[in-house]
């Protein structure tokens, strides 16, 4: 549901702007940004809350609110109402994301069964992306953009029914009074400022006062957050958990694969529409290979992780993603459909394999009461991936301007896209090398266990 929301809204943005009368492209972009900001900033808070009040309870509340705000968005009479509804959807998604992962990791024991469950999760997210890109074009062409939101209401009702009937309750072991309020406030401010600065930087200018102020506030707030967590008796994110090699290095791998795949997907959309001249519906169809191989990667992830080990799967997945992304430098000005499908398909397969592997690593070797926080940490790279998108967009802009004096607008744009795609490929390959060098602790270890992870509480948790 949440994956579908992201892709379907992206495709529907032009019609939303025309129908509701958004003043500019920058204002229209807030339809997407307004959902991203609260999700990223509230994720740490709801990760801990899920361990305190019960994951099933918070998951059901999040789905109910998401469906309600989706209905409000589908009926929005103007830009302000739609953006307000999108803020609500983002806050609701922050409840859903960590609890969904934590419910899976507590329902399935460490080992092949959990890895298969996470693989199915990755496959379903990929299916949501494919249905969103295709369905967004079909719905906006055949009906109107409001049905992209109303469809989420229907899905939310089905999820609520399934969650109420099928999900077991979870015991709450900690008192809600021990919630780390100062840490939650500082983490929320820091992540909000970081994502806001990165999201608005390309349009406002990286040297502008709002952008620099936001990034400076992010550094200060997140630095203060770490100091507070070090002294708090029940921290929002225990630093001992954050410092585990499987958590911090797997999180970095996740940030690389999500940032580069998300950014490259945006570049591919620009390539298909601005260079090849595809319609919105044709652009959605152009992502079929990426979504289809990602679906396949999710279904095969458990077997590959079992054969390669978690670190080996991360390295292999990033290498495949990097090779596919880097090869996009060969995409031509006209034609090249086969190459487009081949390279995007490789990127999608490698990306989902890496995602399943890094989440498996991050959630292994932990106590049950840590699974909510770990689930939130495993989802955070997805929302911080906007940093990768912004960096690649900056490369496209700079290179396109440099080529504008000697090439046609189309060729200048293509040159900018090629440079950014090649950069993304190199970053992924560097991440694959990082997985080999820094995650040796996981190599040749069964997927359910992490070398160096004992049952004792790590130093620094309390």
Short mmCIF file of N, CA and C in Angstrom, two decimals, residues 80-170:
data_model
loop_
_atom_site.label_atom_id
_atom_site.label_comp_id
_atom_site.label_asym_id
_atom_site.label_seq_id
_atom_site.Cartn_x
_atom_site.Cartn_y
_atom_site.Cartn_z
N UNK A 80 -4.15 23.11 -0.69
CA UNK A 80 -3.89 23.08 0.75
C UNK A 80 -4.45 21.83 1.39
N UNK A 81 -5.68 21.46 1.04
CA UNK A 81 -6.30 20.27 1.61
C UNK A 81 -5.55 19.01 1.20
N UNK A 82 -5.10 18.93 -0.05
CA UNK A 82 -4.38 17.75 -0.51
C UNK A 82 -3.04 17.62 0.22
N UNK A 83 -2.32 18.71 0.36
CA UNK A 83 -1.03 18.65 1.03
C UNK A 83 -1.21 18.27 2.50
N UNK A 84 -2.26 18.80 3.15
CA UNK A 84 -2.54 18.42 4.54
C UNK A 84 -2.82 16.93 4.65
N UNK A 85 -3.59 16.39 3.70
CA UNK A 85 -3.87 14.95 3.70
C UNK A 85 -2.60 14.14 3.47
N UNK A 86 -1.72 14.65 2.62
CA UNK A 86 -0.46 13.94 2.37
C UNK A 86 0.43 13.93 3.62
N UNK A 87 0.40 15.00 4.40
CA UNK A 87 1.12 15.01 5.68
C UNK A 87 0.59 13.90 6.58
N UNK A 88 -0.74 13.79 6.63
CA UNK A 88 -1.34 12.73 7.44
C UNK A 88 -0.97 11.34 6.95
N UNK A 89 -0.94 11.16 5.63
CA UNK A 89 -0.52 9.87 5.09
C UNK A 89 0.92 9.56 5.48
N UNK A 90 1.78 10.58 5.45
CA UNK A 90 3.18 10.36 5.81
C UNK A 90 3.34 9.97 7.26
N UNK A 91 2.61 10.64 8.17
CA UNK A 91 2.68 10.29 9.58
C UNK A 91 2.16 8.88 9.81
N UNK A 92 1.10 8.51 9.11
CA UNK A 92 0.54 7.15 9.23
C UNK A 92 1.53 6.11 8.72
N UNK A 93 2.21 6.43 7.61
CA UNK A 93 3.20 5.50 7.06
C UNK A 93 4.34 5.28 8.05
N UNK A 94 4.67 6.30 8.87
CA UNK A 94 5.71 6.14 9.88
C UNK A 94 5.29 5.15 10.96
N UNK A 95 3.99 4.97 11.17
CA UNK A 95 3.50 3.95 12.09
C UNK A 95 3.57 2.56 11.45
N UNK A 96 3.31 2.50 10.16
CA UNK A 96 3.21 1.22 9.47
C UNK A 96 4.58 0.60 9.21
N UNK A 97 5.53 1.42 8.73
CA UNK A 97 6.80 0.87 8.24
C UNK A 97 7.56 0.06 9.28
N UNK A 98 7.84 0.58 10.48
CA UNK A 98 8.61 -0.22 11.43
C UNK A 98 7.83 -1.40 11.99
N UNK A 99 6.52 -1.22 12.20
CA UNK A 99 5.74 -2.31 12.79
C UNK A 99 5.57 -3.46 11.80
N UNK A 100 5.46 -3.16 10.51
CA UNK A 100 5.32 -4.23 9.52
C UNK A 100 6.54 -5.15 9.55
N UNK A 101 7.74 -4.54 9.56
CA UNK A 101 8.97 -5.34 9.62
C UNK A 101 9.07 -6.08 10.95
N UNK A 102 8.79 -5.38 12.07
CA UNK A 102 8.92 -6.00 13.39
C UNK A 102 7.94 -7.15 13.57
N UNK A 103 6.72 -7.01 13.04
CA UNK A 103 5.75 -8.10 13.14
C UNK A 103 6.24 -9.34 12.40
N UNK A 104 6.91 -9.13 11.26
CA UNK A 104 7.46 -10.27 10.50
C UNK A 104 8.64 -10.90 11.23
N UNK A 105 9.55 -10.06 11.73
CA UNK A 105 10.76 -10.62 12.35
C UNK A 105 10.47 -11.30 13.68
N UNK A 106 9.38 -10.93 14.35
CA UNK A 106 9.01 -11.63 15.58
C UNK A 106 8.14 -12.85 15.29
N UNK A 107 7.40 -12.85 14.18
CA UNK A 107 6.55 -13.99 13.83
C UNK A 107 7.37 -15.14 13.27
N UNK A 108 8.47 -14.81 12.59
CA UNK A 108 9.31 -15.85 11.99
C UNK A 108 10.66 -15.89 12.69
N UNK A 109 11.11 -17.06 13.14
CA UNK A 109 12.41 -17.15 13.82
C UNK A 109 13.56 -16.88 12.86
N UNK A 110 14.70 -16.48 13.43
CA UNK A 110 15.88 -16.22 12.60
C UNK A 110 16.23 -17.45 11.78
N UNK A 111 16.64 -17.22 10.55
CA UNK A 111 17.00 -18.32 9.68
C UNK A 111 16.25 -18.24 8.36
N UNK A 112 16.19 -19.35 7.64
CA UNK A 112 15.61 -19.35 6.29
C UNK A 112 14.17 -18.87 6.23
N UNK A 113 13.34 -19.22 7.27
CA UNK A 113 11.93 -18.80 7.21
C UNK A 113 11.80 -17.29 7.26
N UNK A 114 12.56 -16.65 8.15
CA UNK A 114 12.49 -15.19 8.22
C UNK A 114 13.00 -14.58 6.93
N UNK A 115 14.09 -15.11 6.39
CA UNK A 115 14.64 -14.57 5.15
C UNK A 115 13.64 -14.70 4.01
N UNK A 116 12.93 -15.83 3.96
CA UNK A 116 11.90 -15.99 2.92
C UNK A 116 10.79 -14.96 3.11
N UNK A 117 10.40 -14.73 4.36
CA UNK A 117 9.35 -13.74 4.63
C UNK A 117 9.78 -12.34 4.19
N UNK A 118 11.03 -11.98 4.50
CA UNK A 118 11.54 -10.68 4.08
C UNK A 118 11.66 -10.61 2.55
N UNK A 119 11.96 -11.75 1.93
CA UNK A 119 12.01 -11.78 0.47
C UNK A 119 10.65 -11.55 -0.15
N UNK A 120 9.62 -12.17 0.43
CA UNK A 120 8.25 -11.94 -0.05
C UNK A 120 7.88 -10.47 0.16
N UNK A 121 8.29 -9.90 1.30
CA UNK A 121 8.03 -8.49 1.57
C UNK A 121 8.66 -7.61 0.48
N UNK A 122 9.90 -7.90 0.11
CA UNK A 122 10.55 -7.14 -0.95
C UNK A 122 9.85 -7.31 -2.28
N UNK A 123 9.38 -8.53 -2.54
CA UNK A 123 8.68 -8.78 -3.80
C UNK A 123 7.36 -8.02 -3.84
N UNK A 124 6.64 -7.96 -2.71
CA UNK A 124 5.36 -7.26 -2.68
C UNK A 124 5.58 -5.75 -2.85
N UNK A 125 6.63 -5.21 -2.23
CA UNK A 125 6.94 -3.79 -2.42
C UNK A 125 7.23 -3.50 -3.89
N UNK A 126 7.95 -4.40 -4.54
CA UNK A 126 8.25 -4.23 -5.96
C UNK A 126 6.98 -4.31 -6.79
N UNK A 127 6.08 -5.23 -6.42
CA UNK A 127 4.81 -5.34 -7.12
C UNK A 127 4.01 -4.05 -6.97
N UNK A 128 4.06 -3.46 -5.77
CA UNK A 128 3.38 -2.18 -5.56
C UNK A 128 3.93 -1.10 -6.46
N UNK A 129 5.26 -1.09 -6.62
CA UNK A 129 5.89 -0.09 -7.50
C UNK A 129 5.43 -0.28 -8.94
N UNK A 130 5.43 -1.53 -9.43
CA UNK A 130 5.03 -1.79 -10.82
C UNK A 130 3.57 -1.41 -11.04
N UNK A 131 2.71 -1.85 -10.12
CA UNK A 131 1.28 -1.53 -10.26
C UNK A 131 1.05 -0.03 -10.17
N UNK A 132 1.88 0.66 -9.36
CA UNK A 132 1.72 2.10 -9.24
C UNK A 132 2.10 2.84 -10.51
N UNK A 133 3.22 2.47 -11.11
CA UNK A 133 3.66 3.15 -12.33
C UNK A 133 2.71 2.87 -13.50
N UNK A 134 2.25 1.62 -13.60
CA UNK A 134 1.30 1.29 -14.67
C UNK A 134 -0.10 1.80 -14.34
N UNK A 135 -0.54 1.50 -13.10
CA UNK A 135 -1.89 1.89 -12.71
C UNK A 135 -2.07 3.39 -12.67
N UNK A 136 -1.01 4.12 -12.28
CA UNK A 136 -1.11 5.56 -12.25
C UNK A 136 -1.41 6.13 -13.63
N UNK A 137 -0.73 5.59 -14.65
CA UNK A 137 -0.99 6.04 -16.01
C UNK A 137 -2.37 5.65 -16.49
N UNK A 138 -2.79 4.41 -16.20
CA UNK A 138 -4.10 3.93 -16.64
C UNK A 138 -5.22 4.71 -15.95
N UNK A 139 -5.08 4.87 -14.62
CA UNK A 139 -6.15 5.54 -13.86
C UNK A 139 -6.27 7.00 -14.26
N UNK A 140 -5.14 7.70 -14.34
CA UNK A 140 -5.21 9.12 -14.68
C UNK A 140 -5.67 9.34 -16.12
N UNK A 141 -5.39 8.37 -17.02
CA UNK A 141 -5.84 8.50 -18.41
C UNK A 141 -7.31 8.13 -18.57
N UNK A 142 -7.74 7.02 -17.89
CA UNK A 142 -9.10 6.54 -18.08
C UNK A 142 -10.11 7.14 -17.13
N UNK A 143 -9.71 7.47 -15.89
CA UNK A 143 -10.62 8.05 -14.91
C UNK A 143 -10.12 9.45 -14.56
N UNK A 144 -9.60 9.62 -13.34
CA UNK A 144 -8.89 10.84 -12.98
C UNK A 144 -8.00 10.54 -11.78
N UNK A 145 -7.15 11.49 -11.42
CA UNK A 145 -6.14 11.24 -10.40
C UNK A 145 -6.73 10.89 -9.04
N UNK A 146 -7.98 11.32 -8.76
CA UNK A 146 -8.56 11.07 -7.44
C UNK A 146 -8.69 9.58 -7.15
N UNK A 147 -8.84 8.79 -8.19
CA UNK A 147 -8.97 7.35 -7.99
C UNK A 147 -7.63 6.72 -7.57
N UNK A 148 -6.52 7.41 -7.79
CA UNK A 148 -5.26 6.87 -7.27
C UNK A 148 -5.26 6.87 -5.75
N UNK A 149 -5.91 7.86 -5.13
CA UNK A 149 -6.03 7.92 -3.68
C UNK A 149 -7.15 7.01 -3.17
N UNK A 150 -8.29 6.99 -3.88
CA UNK A 150 -9.42 6.18 -3.44
C UNK A 150 -9.10 4.69 -3.51
N UNK A 151 -8.22 4.30 -4.43
CA UNK A 151 -7.79 2.90 -4.49
C UNK A 151 -7.06 2.50 -3.22
N UNK A 152 -6.29 3.44 -2.65
CA UNK A 152 -5.58 3.17 -1.41
C UNK A 152 -6.55 2.95 -0.25
N UNK A 153 -7.70 3.59 -0.29
CA UNK A 153 -8.72 3.40 0.74
C UNK A 153 -9.22 1.95 0.71
N UNK A 154 -9.47 1.45 -0.49
CA UNK A 154 -9.94 0.08 -0.64
C UNK A 154 -8.90 -0.91 -0.14
N UNK A 155 -7.63 -0.69 -0.53
CA UNK A 155 -6.55 -1.58 -0.08
C UNK A 155 -6.42 -1.51 1.44
N UNK A 156 -6.51 -0.29 1.99
CA UNK A 156 -6.41 -0.14 3.44
C UNK A 156 -7.49 -0.91 4.18
N UNK A 157 -8.72 -0.91 3.64
CA UNK A 157 -9.81 -1.66 4.27
C UNK A 157 -9.51 -3.16 4.27
N UNK A 158 -8.96 -3.66 3.16
CA UNK A 158 -8.60 -5.08 3.10
C UNK A 158 -7.48 -5.42 4.08
N UNK A 159 -6.48 -4.54 4.19
CA UNK A 159 -5.39 -4.77 5.13
C UNK A 159 -5.90 -4.76 6.57
N UNK A 160 -6.80 -3.83 6.88
CA UNK A 160 -7.38 -3.78 8.22
C UNK A 160 -8.10 -5.08 8.56
N UNK A 161 -8.86 -5.60 7.62
CA UNK A 161 -9.56 -6.87 7.85
C UNK A 161 -8.58 -7.99 8.12
N UNK A 162 -7.55 -8.08 7.27
CA UNK A 162 -6.56 -9.13 7.46
C UNK A 162 -5.79 -8.99 8.76
N UNK A 163 -5.41 -7.75 9.11
CA UNK A 163 -4.65 -7.52 10.34
C UNK A 163 -5.48 -7.86 11.56
N UNK A 164 -6.75 -7.51 11.55
CA UNK A 164 -7.61 -7.77 12.70
C UNK A 164 -7.82 -9.27 12.91
N UNK A 165 -7.97 -10.01 11.82
CA UNK A 165 -8.27 -11.44 11.91
C UNK A 165 -7.02 -12.28 12.13
N UNK A 166 -5.92 -11.91 11.45
CA UNK A 166 -4.77 -12.82 11.38
C UNK A 166 -3.61 -12.48 12.31
N UNK A 167 -3.39 -11.21 12.59
CA UNK A 167 -2.19 -10.85 13.35
C UNK A 167 -2.36 -11.17 14.82
N UNK A 168 -1.37 -11.88 15.41
CA UNK A 168 -1.44 -12.14 16.85
C UNK A 168 -1.06 -10.90 17.64
N UNK A 169 -1.58 -10.80 18.85
CA UNK A 169 -1.20 -9.70 19.73
C UNK A 169 0.22 -9.89 20.23
N UNK A 170 0.87 -8.80 20.63
CA UNK A 170 2.23 -8.86 21.18
C UNK A 170 2.23 -8.27 22.56
#
